[in-house]
Every structure is written in structure tokens, then in C-alpha cells.
Amino acid sequence: MTRHRIDTGNHLPIKQHPKRLPFNNQEEVANLLMEMQQNDIIKPSESSGASPIAVVRKKDGCTFEDNLRNIRMVLRKLKMATLKLNLSKCNLFRREVDSLGRIISAEVRIDPEKISAVKDWSRPEDVHLVTEAKKKFL
């Protein structure tokens, strides 16, 4: 674990009074704090300084439960259409997925293996080999 300390000299710590959370967020925040504490992400503070909690939603406002609801809806519709999924090809709850030569996460990147495959091509030495290499792109 990394320890960090800011030397403030002889200044008193800044202490702000907690702000009231909207009622609809209280249970969710309590659950998240308990989960983070159990996973050793946070611990109770014994500091004389304090700052209020800031609840920030995702850009699109969706939660993990919203995503689960969407997955269930898609699975229900597939079942209604009597379609089946190949479990070995399903990628759920992953931070990163490889698909069609791309690595998809918070951003989309080209798979480095695909780039190296093109970089490592041998240089064509005659007209026949140039024609063969050209066919790969047409």
C-alpha cells in the first residue's frame, strides 16, 4: 500500500461538515461504503480533518443494476425467438474484450498482434510476390 503525507506546517486541518445525502442515495451509498471497506479499499478515518462525500453518477446515468436489467431483457428476447448463445463466445462483465481485431475497453484500440502481423511481412522481391501481397487487400 502506498502512504502519502502532506506537510501543512502548523496550520489546522480543514474540516467541513457533512452534507445531507438525498434520501434515494442514502442506502446505495451505505452499501457502496460497506463493500469498499470489506474489500480494503477504504477504512474509517481517524483524522481531525474531513470532507463531505461527493456522489457522482456515470455520464449516461446508468448503474450496474441497469446494465443487468438490459442483459436480462436481451436474454429473454433471445429465448422468445428460440435463439441460443454459445457460452464460450459470450463475454459478460469483462473490462476488456477482443473483437474483430480490436481491443474494446473504455477505448477502442487495434490489437497489437494484428499490427505486428502486418509489420512482420517479408518485403516482396519480384512482381509475382507484389501481386500476391496486393491480393490480400482486395
PDB file of C-alpha atoms in Angstrom:
ATOM      1  CA  MET A   1       0.000   0.000   0.000  1.00  0.00           C
ATOM      2  CA  THR A   2       1.240   3.499  -0.745  1.00  0.00           C
ATOM      3  CA  ARG A   3       1.340   6.011   2.070  1.00  0.00           C
ATOM      4  CA  HIS A   4       1.029   9.703   1.346  1.00  0.00           C
ATOM      5  CA  ARG A   5       1.515  12.669   3.644  1.00  0.00           C
ATOM      6  CA  ILE A   6       1.155  16.386   3.001  1.00  0.00           C
ATOM      7  CA  ASP A   7       3.058  18.613   5.403  1.00  0.00           C
ATOM      8  CA  THR A   8       0.753  21.509   6.289  1.00  0.00           C
ATOM      9  CA  GLY A   9       3.104  23.034   8.819  1.00  0.00           C
ATOM     10  CA  ASN A  10       1.318  24.391  11.884  1.00  0.00           C
ATOM     11  CA  HIS A  11      -1.998  25.031  10.083  1.00  0.00           C
ATOM     12  CA  LEU A  12      -5.153  23.469  11.448  1.00  0.00           C
ATOM     13  CA  PRO A  13      -6.763  20.722   9.351  1.00  0.00           C
ATOM     14  CA  ILE A  14      -9.694  21.759   7.198  1.00  0.00           C
ATOM     15  CA  LYS A  15     -12.914  20.264   8.440  1.00  0.00           C
ATOM     16  CA  GLN A  16     -16.183  20.571   6.559  1.00  0.00           C
ATOM     17  CA  HIS A  17     -19.493  19.460   7.920  1.00  0.00           C
ATOM     18  CA  PRO A  18     -21.083  16.578   6.035  1.00  0.00           C
ATOM     19  CA  LYS A  19     -23.816  17.478   3.584  1.00  0.00           C
ATOM     20  CA  ARG A  20     -27.088  15.623   3.696  1.00  0.00           C
ATOM     21  CA  LEU A  21     -27.461  12.992   1.027  1.00  0.00           C
ATOM     22  CA  PRO A  22     -30.737  12.774  -0.853  1.00  0.00           C
ATOM     23  CA  PHE A  23     -32.872  10.020   0.663  1.00  0.00           C
ATOM     24  CA  ASN A  24     -32.838   7.964  -2.556  1.00  0.00           C
ATOM     25  CA  ASN A  25     -28.990   7.829  -2.447  1.00  0.00           C
ATOM     26  CA  GLN A  26     -28.517   7.006   1.243  1.00  0.00           C
ATOM     27  CA  GLU A  27     -28.976   3.235   1.039  1.00  0.00           C
ATOM     28  CA  GLU A  28     -26.877   2.920  -2.130  1.00  0.00           C
ATOM     29  CA  VAL A  29     -24.030   4.992  -0.630  1.00  0.00           C
ATOM     30  CA  ALA A  30     -24.131   2.987   2.619  1.00  0.00           C
ATOM     31  CA  ASN A  31     -23.904  -0.277   0.635  1.00  0.00           C
ATOM     32  CA  LEU A  32     -21.037   1.019  -1.519  1.00  0.00           C
ATOM     33  CA  LEU A  33     -19.095   2.255   1.513  1.00  0.00           C
ATOM     34  CA  MET A  34     -19.566  -1.071   3.306  1.00  0.00           C
ATOM     35  CA  GLU A  35     -18.463  -3.003   0.199  1.00  0.00           C
ATOM     36  CA  MET A  36     -15.358  -0.824  -0.266  1.00  0.00           C
ATOM     37  CA  GLN A  37     -14.490  -1.196   3.422  1.00  0.00           C
ATOM     38  CA  GLN A  38     -14.856  -5.006   3.238  1.00  0.00           C
ATOM     39  CA  ASN A  39     -12.588  -5.085   0.166  1.00  0.00           C
ATOM     40  CA  ASP A  40      -9.942  -2.964   1.971  1.00  0.00           C
ATOM     41  CA  ILE A  41     -10.334  -0.105  -0.496  1.00  0.00           C
ATOM     42  CA  ILE A  42     -11.203   2.377   2.251  1.00  0.00           C
ATOM     43  CA  LYS A  43     -11.025   2.385   6.031  1.00  0.00           C
ATOM     44  CA  PRO A  44     -12.649   4.508   8.730  1.00  0.00           C
ATOM     45  CA  SER A  45     -10.787   7.771   9.187  1.00  0.00           C
ATOM     46  CA  GLU A  46      -9.343   8.873  12.497  1.00  0.00           C
ATOM     47  CA  SER A  47      -8.227  12.209  11.077  1.00  0.00           C
ATOM     48  CA  SER A  48      -9.288  15.528  12.548  1.00  0.00           C
ATOM     49  CA  GLY A  49      -9.918  16.803   9.004  1.00  0.00           C
ATOM     50  CA  ALA A  50     -12.935  15.781   6.971  1.00  0.00           C
ATOM     51  CA  SER A  51     -14.653  16.471   3.676  1.00  0.00           C
ATOM     52  CA  PRO A  52     -18.196  15.653   2.624  1.00  0.00           C
ATOM     53  CA  ILE A  53     -18.831  12.730   0.300  1.00  0.00           C
ATOM     54  CA  ALA A  54     -19.493  13.549  -3.347  1.00  0.00           C
ATOM     55  CA  VAL A  55     -21.834  11.164  -5.174  1.00  0.00           C
ATOM     56  CA  VAL A  56     -21.133  11.251  -8.901  1.00  0.00           C
ATOM     57  CA  ARG A  57     -23.087   9.146 -11.366  1.00  0.00           C
ATOM     58  CA  LYS A  58     -21.768   7.811 -14.659  1.00  0.00           C
ATOM     59  CA  LYS A  59     -22.063  10.096 -17.687  1.00  0.00           C
ATOM     60  CA  ASP A  60     -25.034   8.185 -19.040  1.00  0.00           C
ATOM     61  CA  GLY A  61     -26.533   7.817 -15.555  1.00  0.00           C
ATOM     62  CA  CYS A  62     -26.780   4.028 -15.714  1.00  0.00           C
ATOM     63  CA  THR A  63     -25.915   1.741 -12.835  1.00  0.00           C
ATOM     64  CA  PHE A  64     -24.702  -1.853 -12.729  1.00  0.00           C
ATOM     65  CA  GLU A  65     -28.284  -2.898 -11.964  1.00  0.00           C
ATOM     66  CA  ASP A  66     -29.478  -1.062 -15.105  1.00  0.00           C
ATOM     67  CA  ASN A  67     -26.919  -2.998 -17.138  1.00  0.00           C
ATOM     68  CA  LEU A  68     -28.079  -6.283 -15.587  1.00  0.00           C
ATOM     69  CA  ARG A  69     -31.677  -5.400 -16.414  1.00  0.00           C
ATOM     70  CA  ASN A  70     -30.696  -4.772 -20.048  1.00  0.00           C
ATOM     71  CA  ILE A  71     -28.850  -8.105 -20.246  1.00  0.00           C
ATOM     72  CA  ARG A  72     -31.855  -9.950 -18.810  1.00  0.00           C
ATOM     73  CA  MET A  73     -34.141  -8.255 -21.342  1.00  0.00           C
ATOM     74  CA  VAL A  74     -31.878  -9.273 -24.246  1.00  0.00           C
ATOM     75  CA  LEU A  75     -31.677 -12.861 -22.963  1.00  0.00           C
ATOM     76  CA  ARG A  76     -35.488 -13.000 -22.598  1.00  0.00           C
ATOM     77  CA  LYS A  77     -35.952 -11.766 -26.173  1.00  0.00           C
ATOM     78  CA  LEU A  78     -33.442 -14.322 -27.461  1.00  0.00           C
ATOM     79  CA  LYS A  79     -35.329 -17.058 -25.626  1.00  0.00           C
ATOM     80  CA  MET A  80     -38.661 -15.860 -27.070  1.00  0.00           C
ATOM     81  CA  ALA A  81     -37.117 -16.033 -30.547  1.00  0.00           C
ATOM     82  CA  THR A  82     -35.796 -19.545 -29.710  1.00  0.00           C
ATOM     83  CA  LEU A  83     -32.227 -18.391 -30.325  1.00  0.00           C
ATOM     84  CA  LYS A  84     -29.338 -19.814 -28.338  1.00  0.00           C
ATOM     85  CA  LEU A  85     -25.972 -18.373 -27.377  1.00  0.00           C
ATOM     86  CA  ASN A  86     -22.663 -20.194 -27.424  1.00  0.00           C
ATOM     87  CA  LEU A  87     -21.457 -19.716 -23.846  1.00  0.00           C
ATOM     88  CA  SER A  88     -17.786 -19.939 -24.836  1.00  0.00           C
ATOM     89  CA  LYS A  89     -18.299 -16.933 -27.131  1.00  0.00           C
ATOM     90  CA  CYS A  90     -20.151 -14.790 -24.561  1.00  0.00           C
ATOM     91  CA  ASN A  91     -18.126 -12.100 -22.799  1.00  0.00           C
ATOM     92  CA  LEU A  92     -20.051 -10.663 -19.854  1.00  0.00           C
ATOM     93  CA  PHE A  93     -18.710  -8.477 -17.038  1.00  0.00           C
ATOM     94  CA  ARG A  94     -15.281  -8.052 -18.599  1.00  0.00           C
ATOM     95  CA  ARG A  95     -13.292  -4.833 -18.578  1.00  0.00           C
ATOM     96  CA  GLU A  96     -11.779  -5.635 -21.959  1.00  0.00           C
ATOM     97  CA  VAL A  97     -12.978  -7.684 -24.958  1.00  0.00           C
ATOM     98  CA  ASP A  98     -11.144  -8.705 -28.143  1.00  0.00           C
ATOM     99  CA  SER A  99     -13.353  -8.495 -31.216  1.00  0.00           C
ATOM    100  CA  LEU A 100     -12.657  -8.238 -34.949  1.00  0.00           C
ATOM    101  CA  GLY A 101      -9.015  -7.275 -34.482  1.00  0.00           C
ATOM    102  CA  ARG A 102      -9.871  -4.593 -31.940  1.00  0.00           C
ATOM    103  CA  ILE A 103      -9.458  -4.441 -28.160  1.00  0.00           C
ATOM    104  CA  ILE A 104     -12.562  -2.811 -26.721  1.00  0.00           C
ATOM    105  CA  SER A 105     -12.487  -1.293 -23.231  1.00  0.00           C
ATOM    106  CA  ALA A 106     -13.069   2.315 -22.194  1.00  0.00           C
ATOM    107  CA  GLU A 107     -11.458   2.984 -25.570  1.00  0.00           C
ATOM    108  CA  VAL A 108     -11.117   1.001 -28.792  1.00  0.00           C
ATOM    109  CA  ARG A 109      -7.584   0.007 -29.832  1.00  0.00           C
ATOM    110  CA  ILE A 110      -6.225  -2.103 -32.664  1.00  0.00           C
ATOM    111  CA  ASP A 111      -4.925  -5.458 -31.442  1.00  0.00           C
ATOM    112  CA  PRO A 112      -1.094  -5.244 -31.348  1.00  0.00           C
ATOM    113  CA  GLU A 113      -0.875  -8.807 -32.726  1.00  0.00           C
ATOM    114  CA  LYS A 114      -2.654  -7.651 -35.891  1.00  0.00           C
ATOM    115  CA  ILE A 115      -0.289  -4.701 -36.260  1.00  0.00           C
ATOM    116  CA  SER A 116       2.795  -6.888 -35.805  1.00  0.00           C
ATOM    117  CA  ALA A 117       1.453  -9.377 -38.363  1.00  0.00           C
ATOM    118  CA  VAL A 118       1.462  -6.621 -40.997  1.00  0.00           C
ATOM    119  CA  LYS A 119       4.793  -5.135 -39.852  1.00  0.00           C
ATOM    120  CA  ASP A 120       6.490  -8.533 -39.983  1.00  0.00           C
ATOM    121  CA  TRP A 121       5.553  -9.284 -43.593  1.00  0.00           C
ATOM    122  CA  SER A 122       8.565 -10.001 -45.731  1.00  0.00           C
ATOM    123  CA  ARG A 123       9.266  -7.498 -48.446  1.00  0.00           C
ATOM    124  CA  PRO A 124       8.199  -8.779 -51.906  1.00  0.00           C
ATOM    125  CA  GLU A 125      11.217  -9.268 -54.150  1.00  0.00           C
ATOM    126  CA  ASP A 126       9.616  -9.779 -57.567  1.00  0.00           C
ATOM    127  CA  VAL A 127       6.478  -8.784 -59.479  1.00  0.00           C
ATOM    128  CA  HIS A 128       4.702 -12.064 -58.695  1.00  0.00           C
ATOM    129  CA  LEU A 129       5.116 -11.559 -54.917  1.00  0.00           C
ATOM    130  CA  VAL A 130       3.937  -7.919 -55.192  1.00  0.00           C
ATOM    131  CA  THR A 131       0.788  -9.137 -56.966  1.00  0.00           C
ATOM    132  CA  GLU A 132       0.213 -11.776 -54.266  1.00  0.00           C
ATOM    133  CA  ALA A 133       0.634  -9.192 -51.476  1.00  0.00           C
ATOM    134  CA  LYS A 134      -1.762  -6.814 -53.264  1.00  0.00           C
ATOM    135  CA  LYS A 135      -4.454  -9.535 -53.437  1.00  0.00           C
ATOM    136  CA  LYS A 136      -4.564  -9.646 -49.619  1.00  0.00           C
ATOM    137  CA  PHE A 137      -6.011  -6.114 -49.609  1.00  0.00           C
ATOM    138  CA  LEU A 138      -8.513  -6.514 -52.455  1.00  0.00           C
TER     139      LEU A 138
END
